[in-house]
Coordinates of C-alpha atoms in Angstrom, one line a residue:
M1 CA 251.9 51.3 166.9
T2 CA 250.1 48.2 166.0
D3 CA 248.1 45.7 168.0
N4 CA 250.3 43.2 169.8
A5 CA 253.5 45.1 168.9
F6 CA 254.9 44.4 172.4
S7 CA 252.9 41.2 173.1
T8 CA 255.3 38.9 175.0
A9 CA 253.0 37.2 177.4
A10 CA 251.0 34.1 176.7
P11 CA 247.2 34.4 177.1
L12 CA 246.2 34.3 180.7
P13 CA 245.8 30.6 181.5
R14 CA 242.9 29.4 183.6
D15 CA 244.9 26.9 185.6
G16 CA 248.0 28.7 186.8
S17 CA 249.0 28.3 190.4
D18 CA 252.0 30.2 191.4
A19 CA 251.7 33.9 190.3
G20 CA 250.5 34.9 193.7
Q21 CA 253.6 33.8 195.5
T22 CA 256.1 36.4 196.7
G23 CA 258.5 37.4 194.0
A24 CA 256.2 36.1 191.2
R25 CA 257.0 37.7 187.8
A26 CA 254.4 39.3 185.5
D27 CA 255.1 36.7 182.9
A28 CA 254.4 33.7 185.2
P29 CA 251.0 32.0 185.0
P30 CA 248.4 33.8 187.2
R31 CA 246.9 32.3 190.3
R32 CA 243.8 30.1 189.7
S33 CA 240.4 31.6 190.5
G34 CA 238.3 30.0 193.1
P35 CA 235.7 30.8 195.8
L36 CA 238.2 33.1 197.6
A37 CA 238.4 35.2 194.4
R38 CA 234.7 35.5 194.1
I39 CA 234.3 36.5 197.7
A40 CA 237.1 39.0 197.4
C41 CA 235.5 40.5 194.3
V42 CA 232.2 41.1 196.1
M43 CA 233.9 42.6 199.1
V44 CA 236.1 45.0 197.2
Q45 CA 233.5 46.1 194.6
P46 CA 232.0 48.9 196.8
L47 CA 235.4 50.4 197.3
L48 CA 236.1 50.3 193.6
N49 CA 232.8 51.9 192.8
R50 CA 233.4 54.7 195.2
T51 CA 237.0 55.3 194.0
V52 CA 236.2 55.3 190.3
R53 CA 233.3 57.7 190.6
K54 CA 235.4 60.2 192.6
I55 CA 238.4 59.9 190.2
A56 CA 236.1 60.4 187.2
Q57 CA 234.5 63.4 188.9
N58 CA 237.8 65.0 189.7
H59 CA 239.6 64.2 186.4
A60 CA 237.0 64.4 183.7
S61 CA 239.7 65.6 181.2
L62 CA 241.3 62.2 181.5
F63 CA 238.6 60.6 179.3
A64 CA 239.1 63.1 176.5
R65 CA 242.8 62.1 176.3
L66 CA 241.8 58.5 175.6
G67 CA 239.9 59.3 172.4
A68 CA 238.3 56.2 170.9
H69 CA 240.0 54.0 173.6
R70 CA 237.3 55.2 176.1
Q71 CA 235.4 52.1 174.8
T72 CA 238.4 49.8 175.2
D73 CA 238.1 47.1 177.8
F74 CA 241.3 47.0 179.8
V75 CA 242.1 44.0 182.1
I76 CA 244.5 45.1 184.8
D77 CA 245.9 42.1 186.5
P78 CA 247.8 42.6 189.8
I79 CA 249.5 39.2 190.1
E80 CA 249.4 39.1 194.0
L81 CA 245.7 39.6 194.3
P82 CA 243.1 36.9 193.9
F83 CA 241.3 38.7 191.1
A84 CA 241.9 41.0 188.2
L85 CA 240.3 44.4 187.4
H86 CA 238.2 45.3 184.4
L87 CA 238.3 48.9 183.4
R88 CA 236.2 50.5 180.6
P89 CA 237.0 54.2 180.9
D90 CA 233.8 55.4 179.1
P91 CA 232.4 58.3 181.0
E92 CA 228.9 57.5 179.8
R93 CA 229.2 53.9 180.9
L94 CA 232.1 53.7 183.3
I95 CA 233.2 50.2 184.4
F96 CA 235.7 49.4 187.1
R97 CA 235.1 46.0 188.6
A98 CA 236.9 43.2 190.3
V99 CA 236.7 40.0 188.2
P100 CA 237.8 36.4 189.0
R101 CA 240.4 35.3 186.5
D102 CA 238.2 32.5 185.2
A103 CA 235.5 35.1 184.3
L104 CA 237.6 37.8 182.5
P105 CA 235.8 39.7 179.8
P106 CA 237.3 39.9 176.3
A107 CA 240.0 42.5 176.7
G108 CA 241.3 45.1 174.2
A109 CA 244.4 45.3 176.3
T110 CA 245.8 43.4 179.3
I111 CA 248.3 44.9 181.7
R112 CA 249.8 42.5 184.2
G113 CA 252.3 43.1 187.0
G114 CA 252.8 43.4 190.7
F115 CA 250.2 45.5 192.6
M116 CA 252.5 48.2 193.8
L117 CA 254.2 48.4 190.4
L118 CA 250.8 49.0 188.8
L119 CA 250.0 51.6 191.5
Q120 CA 253.3 53.4 190.9
L121 CA 252.6 53.4 187.2
V122 CA 249.2 55.0 187.8
D123 CA 251.0 57.8 189.6
S124 CA 253.7 57.9 187.0
D125 CA 256.3 57.1 189.7
E126 CA 257.7 54.2 187.7
D127 CA 259.2 53.9 184.3
G128 CA 256.7 51.8 182.4
D129 CA 259.1 51.1 179.6
A130 CA 261.8 49.8 182.0
A131 CA 259.2 47.7 183.8
F132 CA 258.1 46.2 180.5
F133 CA 261.6 45.4 179.2
S134 CA 262.6 43.9 182.6
R135 CA 259.5 41.6 182.3
D136 CA 258.1 43.0 185.6
L137 CA 255.1 44.2 183.4
T138 CA 253.5 42.4 180.6
I139 CA 251.2 44.0 178.1
T140 CA 249.0 42.1 175.6
G141 CA 246.5 43.3 173.1
D142 CA 246.3 46.9 171.8
T143 CA 249.4 48.6 172.9
E144 CA 248.2 52.0 171.5
A145 CA 245.3 51.8 174.0
V146 CA 247.8 51.2 176.8
V147 CA 250.0 54.1 175.7
R148 CA 246.9 56.4 175.5
L149 CA 245.9 55.3 179.0
R150 CA 249.4 55.9 180.3
N151 CA 249.6 59.3 178.7
A152 CA 246.2 60.3 180.1
L153 CA 247.3 59.3 183.6
D154 CA 250.6 61.2 183.1
D155 CA 248.6 64.4 182.6
V156 CA 246.8 64.1 185.9
D157 CA 248.0 66.6 188.5
G158 CA 248.7 65.0 191.8
S159 CA 248.4 61.4 192.8
I160 CA 245.4 59.3 192.0
A161 CA 246.5 56.7 194.6
D162 CA 246.6 59.5 197.3
E163 CA 243.1 60.6 196.2
A164 CA 241.7 57.1 196.4
A165 CA 243.3 56.5 199.8
A166 CA 242.0 59.8 201.1
L167 CA 238.4 58.6 200.3
F168 CA 238.8 56.2 203.2
G169 CA 240.2 58.7 205.7
A170 CA 243.2 58.0 208.0
P171 CA 243.0 54.2 207.6
G172 CA 243.2 54.5 203.8
R173 CA 246.2 56.9 203.9
A174 CA 247.9 54.7 206.5
I175 CA 247.5 51.5 204.4
L176 CA 248.8 53.3 201.3
N177 CA 251.8 54.7 203.2
R178 CA 252.6 51.2 204.5
L179 CA 252.3 49.6 201.1
R180 CA 254.6 52.3 199.6
R181 CA 257.2 51.8 202.4
S182 CA 257.1 48.0 201.9
Y183 CA 257.5 48.4 198.1
H184 CA 260.4 50.9 198.6
N185 CA 262.1 48.6 201.0
H186 CA 261.6 45.6 198.7
Q187 CA 263.0 47.6 195.8
N188 CA 266.0 48.6 197.8
G189 CA 266.6 45.1 199.3
V190 CA 265.9 46.3 202.9

């Protein structure tokens, strides 16, 4: 597979305004960054740090599956959130941080879609190919890196989302269950 083999999305513009609206598509321009995005990044970062450390501790083999792509910078852009996520899955220098969209790092690959779709993909509960071809998911950059990441996540036993939610006890599990019910109902038109 070659770089940009499936690239269908325009580069992430800095001045988009409607991607955060309900029903926004992954190929729509992302929401503009602002003070809210910066505050949200600061607030969510301790949760991300705790989560990524635990996942790395519990699933060290995940990094071996990535090969050279452990040094790839992934931008994961949940379109409803006021920020994107920067992941560099290098076990020696692991990065998982919230980033305002106007301060994104240069990315080897960008994965963009709805938050719950991305969460379902992490747990291999969704067909990534179907989501891509329906344009609910856009991928730009090095698609081989994205495929490696997906294959590594597919090999994880259990649910990473469940593990992350469990770190925050009953409230974390309740929030995840509510998000999943809401997503299921949305998918089924309930």
